Amino acid sequence: AVVAVFVHDTNIHNCPASDIWGAPEESKADCLTHIPVINVTRECGDQLKEAMAKGPVTVRMESTVVNEWRENCPILQADLKAEGTDKFVLFSGHIDSWDLGAMDNGSANATQVECAKLLAEVKDQLKRGLRVCFWSGHSQGKYAGSAWYADHHFEELEENCVAHVNIDSVGGMNAVVVEEAPVIPSTHKLAAEAVETVCGVKFVGKKIARNSDQSFLGIGIPSVFGTFSEQDVNATKDAITFKSGSTSRAGGLGWWWHTEHDTLDKLDPALLERDCKVYLYTLLRLTADNALPLCLKDSVLDMEQTVSHLQQLCADRFDFTPLQQRLQALLPLAQALDEKAAACKDCPGEIDRLVRIQMRASQSITRLTFHEANIYDFDRCGAIYPIPALAAGERLALTCPGSSRYYMAQTELMRGYNLVMGQLRDLIRYLQHHK
């Protein structure tokens, strides 16, 4: 291919073309986009397709392709510390935008400031601090700001960050869908309580994907939210609105998304207040609850579902029974930890101990279910297989037995299986020791 032409709707939506997360290493340089990428409106696309239906078409186009390093990309960090602890909740959103970016991401930035201000008013009640970060390099650098931050603060985040709350594109007009916001299994219950308490609707949720500055899953930090309130898919029709994930009603972020039309008139003050209340509820639970409001049992049940699917899919090609047994051994330990956290009294020593155990357990499970093998690197953008190390099982089921591809998939699956088994073994021993 010499050029890629993408046909949009009546507007051209600015987008990055690379799937590399953050700054590339030399080994990934060949994965950078090396051909021009052109966006055209639907009208232009229809004209091209109509002409191509009649025979070969020659098109003249001009494009400037820029792949370069940028220094001094700003990151703003503000800390609201809680007394007697270094633990904190990371509350992040990107500050760079396409054109004015009133919704994406001005309204989210305003919500970050408002939530920080309100939490500061009850600082004495917080068991953990709040760290508010504003990233640059979100689109043009494909999450370069948050990726840089993860690289340069890895140990601090691993030791002290209890959760990541991300905010992107809130308070848009007609953004009536809040029940399908992105979460991970261990934060699903917390998100459901926030949405159902504030909005009075039944929360469904969808799994977090590799987008929205989710640069901390390799560190093992449990995450909640990203892009939040969305359009009703029945109203968006065929507009490109960044619809993502397996959803039934969520239809993306609005026809003005990533265009020059993302102006202040696209915000609804009442919906922005609603979204702010959801985020404030979530942050207050994470910072002020005695122990962390996570549900690790849900994460284990989700893993069991994935492994059961693979067992049926691979049939006689691979035996997942030992892994199923190991997950069954982990389940009561995770449930017991959840129950202890829910019943935790306001005793600093007990709180610190429980939070340390919760962090250790949630880091292991988050890494297993949302990141590839190397936790110090970043995966490509896009969807995430429920247990990435076992993704080769899907390919194994589709290959012809005895072929080279069959044995390669089987080998890859075996190695991923050993990784999962080993990490679960270590986690089970850890939780048994810290009952």
Coordinates of C-alpha atoms in Angstrom, one line a residue:
A1 CA 0.0 0.0 0.0
V2 CA 1.2 3.5 -0.8
V3 CA -1.5 5.4 1.1
A4 CA -4.5 4.6 3.5
V5 CA -7.7 6.5 2.9
F6 CA -10.3 6.5 5.7
V7 CA -13.8 7.6 4.9
H8 CA -15.5 9.4 7.9
D9 CA -19.0 10.9 8.2
T10 CA -19.9 14.5 7.4
N11 CA -17.0 15.6 9.6
I12 CA -13.3 14.7 9.5
H13 CA -12.3 13.4 13.0
N14 CA -8.7 13.9 14.0
C15 CA -7.1 10.6 15.0
P16 CA -3.6 9.1 15.5
A17 CA -2.6 6.3 13.2
S18 CA 0.0 4.3 15.2
D19 CA -0.9 1.5 17.6
I20 CA 2.4 1.9 19.6
W21 CA 1.8 2.9 23.2
G22 CA 3.9 5.9 24.1
A23 CA 7.4 6.5 22.9
P24 CA 8.8 3.7 20.7
E25 CA 11.9 1.6 21.5
E26 CA 14.3 0.9 18.6
S27 CA 12.8 -2.6 18.3
K28 CA 9.4 -1.1 17.6
A29 CA 10.5 1.5 15.1
D30 CA 9.4 -0.6 12.1
C31 CA 5.9 -0.5 13.6
L32 CA 5.6 3.2 13.1
T33 CA 3.3 4.4 10.3
H34 CA 5.4 4.7 7.1
I35 CA 2.8 5.7 4.6
P36 CA 0.5 8.7 4.4
V37 CA -2.9 8.3 6.2
I38 CA -5.7 10.4 4.7
N39 CA -9.1 11.1 6.2
V40 CA -11.9 12.2 3.9
T41 CA -15.6 13.0 4.4
R42 CA -18.3 10.6 3.4
E43 CA -19.2 12.7 0.4
C44 CA -15.6 12.4 -0.9
G45 CA -15.5 8.7 -0.1
D46 CA -18.7 8.1 -2.0
Q47 CA -17.3 9.9 -5.0
L48 CA -14.1 7.8 -4.9
K49 CA -16.0 4.5 -4.6
E50 CA -18.4 5.5 -7.4
A51 CA -15.5 6.3 -9.7
M52 CA -13.6 3.1 -8.7
A53 CA -16.7 1.0 -9.6
K54 CA -16.2 2.2 -13.2
G55 CA -12.5 1.3 -13.4
P56 CA -9.0 2.3 -12.2
V57 CA -8.8 5.7 -10.6
T58 CA -5.8 8.0 -10.3
V59 CA -5.8 10.5 -7.3
R60 CA -3.3 13.2 -6.6
M61 CA -2.9 14.0 -2.9
E62 CA -0.4 15.9 -0.7
S63 CA 0.5 15.0 2.8
T64 CA 3.2 15.8 5.4
V65 CA 4.2 12.8 7.5
V66 CA 5.9 13.7 10.8
N67 CA 7.5 11.2 13.2
E68 CA 9.7 13.1 15.6
W69 CA 10.6 13.4 19.3
R70 CA 9.2 16.2 21.3
E71 CA 10.8 17.4 24.5
N72 CA 9.2 19.4 27.4
C73 CA 5.7 18.0 26.9
P74 CA 4.0 19.3 30.1
I75 CA 2.6 17.1 32.8
L76 CA 0.9 18.7 35.8
Q77 CA 0.8 16.9 39.1
A78 CA -1.0 18.0 42.3
D79 CA -1.0 16.0 45.6
L80 CA -3.5 16.0 48.4
K81 CA -1.8 14.0 51.0
A82 CA -3.5 12.0 53.8
E83 CA -2.0 12.1 57.2
G84 CA 0.2 9.1 58.2
T85 CA 0.4 7.4 54.8
D86 CA 2.1 7.6 51.4
K87 CA -0.7 5.7 49.7
F88 CA -2.7 7.5 47.2
V89 CA -5.4 7.3 44.5
L90 CA -4.3 8.5 41.0
F91 CA -6.9 10.6 39.3
S92 CA -5.8 11.4 35.8
G93 CA -7.0 12.9 32.5
H94 CA -5.3 14.3 29.4
I95 CA -5.1 18.1 29.0
D96 CA -4.2 18.3 25.3
S97 CA -7.1 18.5 22.8
W98 CA -7.9 18.7 19.1
D99 CA -9.0 22.3 18.4
L100 CA -10.9 23.8 21.4
G101 CA -11.7 20.4 23.0
A102 CA -14.5 21.6 25.3
M103 CA -15.8 18.1 26.0
D104 CA -12.6 16.2 25.1
N105 CA -11.0 17.0 27.5
G106 CA -11.9 20.4 29.0
S107 CA -15.0 19.2 30.9
A108 CA -12.9 16.4 32.4
N109 CA -10.2 18.7 33.5
A110 CA -12.7 20.9 35.2
T111 CA -14.2 17.9 36.9
Q112 CA -10.7 16.9 38.1
V113 CA -10.2 20.4 39.7
E114 CA -13.7 20.3 41.3
C115 CA -13.3 16.9 42.8
A116 CA -9.9 17.8 44.2
K117 CA -11.3 20.9 45.7
L118 CA -14.1 19.1 47.4
L119 CA -11.9 16.3 48.7
A120 CA -9.6 18.9 50.1
E121 CA -12.5 20.2 52.2
V122 CA -12.7 16.7 54.0
K123 CA -8.9 16.1 54.0
D124 CA -9.0 15.0 57.7
Q125 CA -11.4 12.1 56.8
L126 CA -9.1 10.6 54.1
K127 CA -7.3 7.3 54.7
R128 CA -5.3 7.7 51.5
G129 CA -4.2 10.7 49.5
L130 CA -5.2 11.9 46.1
R131 CA -2.8 12.6 43.2
V132 CA -4.3 14.5 40.3
C133 CA -2.3 14.3 37.0
F134 CA -3.0 16.1 33.7
W135 CA -1.3 14.4 30.7
S136 CA -0.1 15.8 27.4
G137 CA 0.7 13.6 24.4
H138 CA -2.6 11.8 24.6
S139 CA -3.6 11.6 21.0
Q140 CA -0.6 12.9 19.1
G141 CA 1.8 10.9 21.2
K142 CA -0.6 8.0 21.8
Y143 CA -0.6 8.3 25.6
A144 CA 3.1 9.4 25.7
G145 CA 2.6 11.6 28.8
S146 CA 1.1 8.9 31.0
A147 CA 3.5 6.3 29.6
W148 CA 6.5 8.5 30.4
Y149 CA 5.1 8.9 33.9
A150 CA 4.7 5.1 34.4
D151 CA 8.3 4.6 33.2
H152 CA 9.8 7.2 35.5
H153 CA 7.6 6.6 38.6
F154 CA 7.3 2.8 38.3
E155 CA 8.4 1.8 41.8
E156 CA 6.6 4.7 43.6
L157 CA 3.4 3.7 41.8
E158 CA 3.8 0.0 42.4
E159 CA 4.4 0.6 46.2
N160 CA 1.9 3.4 46.9
C161 CA -0.8 3.8 44.2
V162 CA -3.9 1.9 45.3
A163 CA -6.1 2.6 42.2
H164 CA -6.3 4.7 39.0
V165 CA -9.4 6.7 38.2
N166 CA -9.3 8.0 34.6
I167 CA -11.6 10.7 33.2
D168 CA -12.2 11.5 29.6
S169 CA -15.0 13.4 27.9
V170 CA -17.7 14.0 30.4
G171 CA -20.9 16.2 30.4
G172 CA -21.5 16.2 26.7
M173 CA -24.9 17.1 25.5
N174 CA -27.2 14.1 25.1
A175 CA -24.7 11.9 26.8
V176 CA -27.4 9.9 28.5
V177 CA -25.6 6.5 28.7
V178 CA -23.7 6.1 31.9
E179 CA -24.4 2.5 32.6
E180 CA -21.8 1.1 30.2
A181 CA -18.6 2.9 31.4
P182 CA -15.3 0.9 31.3
V183 CA -14.1 -0.9 34.4
I184 CA -12.1 -4.0 35.4
P185 CA -13.8 -6.9 37.3
S186 CA -12.4 -5.8 40.7
T187 CA -13.8 -2.3 40.3
H188 CA -17.1 -3.2 38.7
K189 CA -18.9 -3.3 42.1
L190 CA -17.6 0.2 43.1
A191 CA -18.5 1.7 39.7
A192 CA -22.0 0.2 40.0
E193 CA -22.5 1.7 43.4
A194 CA -21.4 5.1 42.2
V195 CA -23.5 5.1 39.0
E196 CA -26.6 3.6 40.6
T197 CA -26.4 5.9 43.7
V198 CA -26.0 9.1 41.7
C199 CA -28.0 8.3 38.5
G200 CA -30.5 5.7 39.6
V201 CA -29.8 3.3 36.7
K202 CA -28.6 -0.3 36.6
F203 CA -24.9 -0.5 35.9
V204 CA -23.7 -2.9 33.2
G205 CA -20.2 -1.8 32.5
K206 CA -17.7 -2.9 29.8
K207 CA -14.1 -4.1 30.2
I208 CA -11.4 -1.5 30.0
A209 CA -9.4 -1.6 26.8
R210 CA -6.0 -0.2 25.9
N211 CA -7.0 3.4 25.5
S212 CA -7.8 6.5 27.6
D213 CA -4.3 6.7 29.2
Q214 CA -4.5 3.3 30.8
S215 CA -0.7 3.2 31.2
F216 CA -0.7 1.6 34.6
L217 CA -2.1 -1.9 34.1
G218 CA 1.3 -3.4 33.7
I219 CA 2.2 -2.0 37.2
G220 CA -0.9 -3.8 38.3
I221 CA -2.9 -0.8 39.5
P222 CA -6.7 -1.5 39.4
S223 CA -8.5 1.0 37.2
V224 CA -12.0 2.4 37.0
F225 CA -13.5 4.5 34.2
G226 CA -12.0 6.2 31.2
T227 CA -14.3 7.7 28.6
F228 CA -17.5 7.9 30.7
S229 CA -20.9 9.2 29.5
E230 CA -21.8 8.3 26.0
Q231 CA -24.5 8.9 23.3
D232 CA -27.4 6.6 22.8
V233 CA -26.5 4.5 19.8
N234 CA -30.1 4.7 18.6
A235 CA -29.6 8.4 18.2
T236 CA -26.1 8.6 16.7
K237 CA -27.0 6.6 13.6
D238 CA -24.0 6.3 11.4
A239 CA -21.8 9.1 12.8
I240 CA -18.3 8.2 13.8
T241 CA -18.4 8.7 17.6
F242 CA -15.6 6.4 19.0
K243 CA -17.9 3.6 19.9
S244 CA -15.8 0.9 21.7
G245 CA -16.3 -2.4 23.5
S246 CA -19.2 -4.8 23.5
T247 CA -22.0 -2.5 24.4
S248 CA -25.7 -2.5 23.8
R249 CA -26.6 1.1 24.2
A250 CA -23.4 3.2 24.4
G251 CA -22.8 4.9 21.0
G252 CA -19.7 6.9 21.6
L253 CA -18.9 10.6 22.4
G254 CA -20.9 12.7 19.9
W255 CA -20.7 13.7 16.3
W256 CA -18.4 16.6 17.2
W257 CA -15.7 14.3 18.8
H258 CA -12.2 15.2 17.7
T259 CA -13.4 18.0 15.4
E260 CA -13.4 21.8 15.4
H261 CA -17.0 21.6 16.6
D262 CA -16.1 20.4 20.1
T263 CA -17.0 23.8 21.6
L264 CA -18.7 24.9 24.8
D265 CA -22.2 24.6 23.4
K266 CA -21.6 20.8 23.2
L267 CA -21.7 20.7 27.0
D268 CA -24.7 20.1 29.2
P269 CA -24.3 21.7 32.7
A270 CA -26.7 19.3 34.3
L271 CA -25.0 16.2 32.8
L272 CA -21.6 17.5 33.7
E273 CA -22.7 17.9 37.3
R274 CA -24.1 14.4 37.2
D275 CA -20.8 13.0 35.9
C276 CA -18.8 15.0 38.5
K277 CA -20.9 13.5 41.3
V278 CA -20.2 9.9 40.0
Y279 CA -16.5 10.6 40.0
L280 CA -16.6 12.3 43.4
Y281 CA -18.5 9.3 44.9
T282 CA -15.9 6.9 43.4
L283 CA -12.9 8.9 44.6
L284 CA -14.4 9.4 48.1
R285 CA -14.9 5.6 48.5
L286 CA -11.3 4.9 47.3
T287 CA -9.7 7.6 49.6
A288 CA -12.0 7.5 52.7
D289 CA -13.0 3.9 53.1
N290 CA -11.1 2.0 55.8
A291 CA -9.9 -0.6 53.3
L292 CA -10.0 -0.5 49.5
P293 CA -13.5 -1.0 48.0
L294 CA -12.3 -3.7 45.6
C295 CA -14.0 -7.0 44.8
L296 CA -11.2 -9.5 44.0
K297 CA -13.7 -12.4 44.1
D298 CA -15.2 -10.9 40.9
S299 CA -11.8 -10.9 39.2
V300 CA -11.3 -14.6 40.1
L301 CA -14.7 -15.5 38.8
D302 CA -14.0 -13.7 35.6
M303 CA -10.8 -15.7 35.2
E304 CA -12.7 -18.9 35.8
Q305 CA -15.1 -18.0 33.1
T306 CA -12.3 -17.4 30.6
V307 CA -10.5 -20.6 31.4
S308 CA -13.8 -22.6 31.2
H309 CA -14.3 -21.1 27.8
L310 CA -10.8 -22.2 26.7
Q311 CA -11.3 -25.7 28.1
Q312 CA -14.4 -26.2 25.9
L313 CA -12.8 -24.5 22.9
C314 CA -9.6 -26.5 22.9
A315 CA -11.2 -29.8 23.9
D316 CA -8.6 -32.5 23.5
R317 CA -5.9 -30.1 22.4
F318 CA -5.0 -28.7 25.8
D319 CA -5.9 -29.5 29.4
F320 CA -6.8 -26.5 31.5
T321 CA -8.0 -28.7 34.5
P322 CA -5.0 -27.9 36.8
L323 CA -5.5 -24.2 36.2
Q324 CA -9.2 -24.5 37.0
Q325 CA -8.4 -26.2 40.2
R326 CA -5.9 -23.5 41.1
L327 CA -8.5 -20.8 40.5
Q328 CA -10.9 -22.7 42.7
A329 CA -8.3 -22.7 45.5
L330 CA -7.9 -18.9 45.0
L331 CA -11.6 -18.0 45.1
P332 CA -12.3 -18.5 48.8
L333 CA -9.1 -16.7 49.7
A334 CA -10.1 -13.7 47.6
Q335 CA -13.6 -13.8 49.0
A336 CA -12.3 -13.9 52.6
L337 CA -10.1 -10.9 51.8
D338 CA -13.0 -8.9 50.4
E339 CA -15.1 -9.7 53.5
K340 CA -12.3 -8.6 55.8
A341 CA -11.9 -5.3 53.8
A342 CA -15.6 -4.6 54.0
A343 CA -15.7 -5.2 57.8
C344 CA -12.4 -3.3 58.5
K345 CA -12.6 -1.1 61.5
D346 CA -11.0 2.4 61.8
C347 CA -7.8 1.0 63.2
P348 CA -4.6 2.4 61.5
G349 CA -2.6 -0.7 61.9
E350 CA -5.3 -3.0 60.6
I351 CA -6.1 -0.7 57.7
D352 CA -2.5 -0.6 56.6
R353 CA -2.1 -4.3 56.8
L354 CA -5.3 -5.0 54.8
V355 CA -4.5 -2.4 52.2
R356 CA -1.0 -3.9 51.6
I357 CA -2.5 -7.4 51.1
Q358 CA -5.2 -6.0 48.8
M359 CA -2.6 -4.2 46.8
R360 CA -0.4 -7.3 46.4
A361 CA -3.4 -9.4 45.4
S362 CA -4.9 -6.9 43.0
Q363 CA -1.5 -6.2 41.3
S364 CA -1.1 -9.9 40.6
I365 CA -4.6 -10.3 39.2
T366 CA -4.6 -7.1 37.2
R367 CA -1.3 -7.9 35.5
L368 CA -2.5 -11.4 34.6
T369 CA -5.8 -10.2 33.2
F370 CA -4.9 -6.9 31.5
H371 CA -1.2 -7.0 30.5
E372 CA 1.2 -9.1 28.5
A373 CA 4.2 -10.8 30.1
N374 CA 6.6 -7.8 30.3
I375 CA 5.2 -5.5 33.0
Y376 CA 7.9 -2.9 32.3
D377 CA 6.8 -2.4 28.7
F378 CA 3.5 -1.3 27.1
D379 CA 1.2 -3.5 25.0
R380 CA -0.2 -2.3 21.7
C381 CA -3.4 -0.3 21.7
G382 CA -6.7 -2.0 21.2
A383 CA -8.7 -4.7 22.9
I384 CA -7.4 -7.0 25.6
Y385 CA -7.8 -10.7 25.7
P386 CA -9.3 -11.6 29.2
I387 CA -6.1 -13.5 30.2
P388 CA -3.5 -12.3 27.6
A389 CA -1.0 -15.0 28.3
L390 CA -3.6 -17.6 27.2
A391 CA -4.7 -15.9 24.0
A392 CA -2.9 -18.5 22.0
G393 CA -5.6 -20.9 23.0
E394 CA -8.0 -19.2 20.6
R395 CA -5.5 -19.8 17.7
L396 CA -4.8 -23.4 18.8
A397 CA -8.5 -24.2 18.5
L398 CA -8.6 -23.0 14.8
T399 CA -5.4 -24.6 13.5
C400 CA -5.0 -28.0 11.8
P401 CA -3.5 -30.6 14.2
G402 CA 0.0 -31.6 13.1
S403 CA 0.7 -28.4 11.2
S404 CA 3.5 -26.1 12.1
R405 CA 1.1 -23.4 13.2
Y406 CA -0.6 -25.9 15.5
Y407 CA 2.6 -26.7 17.3
M408 CA 3.7 -23.1 17.5
A409 CA 0.3 -22.1 19.0
Q410 CA 0.6 -25.0 21.4
T411 CA 4.1 -24.0 22.5
E412 CA 3.0 -20.4 23.0
L413 CA 0.0 -21.5 25.0
M414 CA 2.1 -23.8 27.2
R415 CA 4.5 -21.0 28.1
G416 CA 1.6 -18.6 28.8
Y417 CA -0.1 -21.3 30.9
N418 CA 3.1 -21.8 33.0
L419 CA 3.2 -18.0 33.6
V420 CA -0.4 -17.9 34.8
M421 CA 0.0 -21.1 36.9
G422 CA 3.2 -19.7 38.6
Q423 CA 1.7 -16.4 39.4
L424 CA -1.4 -17.9 40.8
R425 CA 0.6 -20.3 42.9
D426 CA 2.6 -17.4 44.4
L427 CA -0.6 -15.4 45.1
I428 CA -2.3 -18.4 46.8
R429 CA 0.7 -18.9 49.1
Y430 CA 0.8 -15.2 49.9
L431 CA -2.8 -15.0 50.8
Q432 CA -2.6 -18.2 52.9
H433 CA 0.3 -16.8 54.8
H434 CA -1.5 -13.5 55.4
K435 CA -4.9 -14.8 56.5

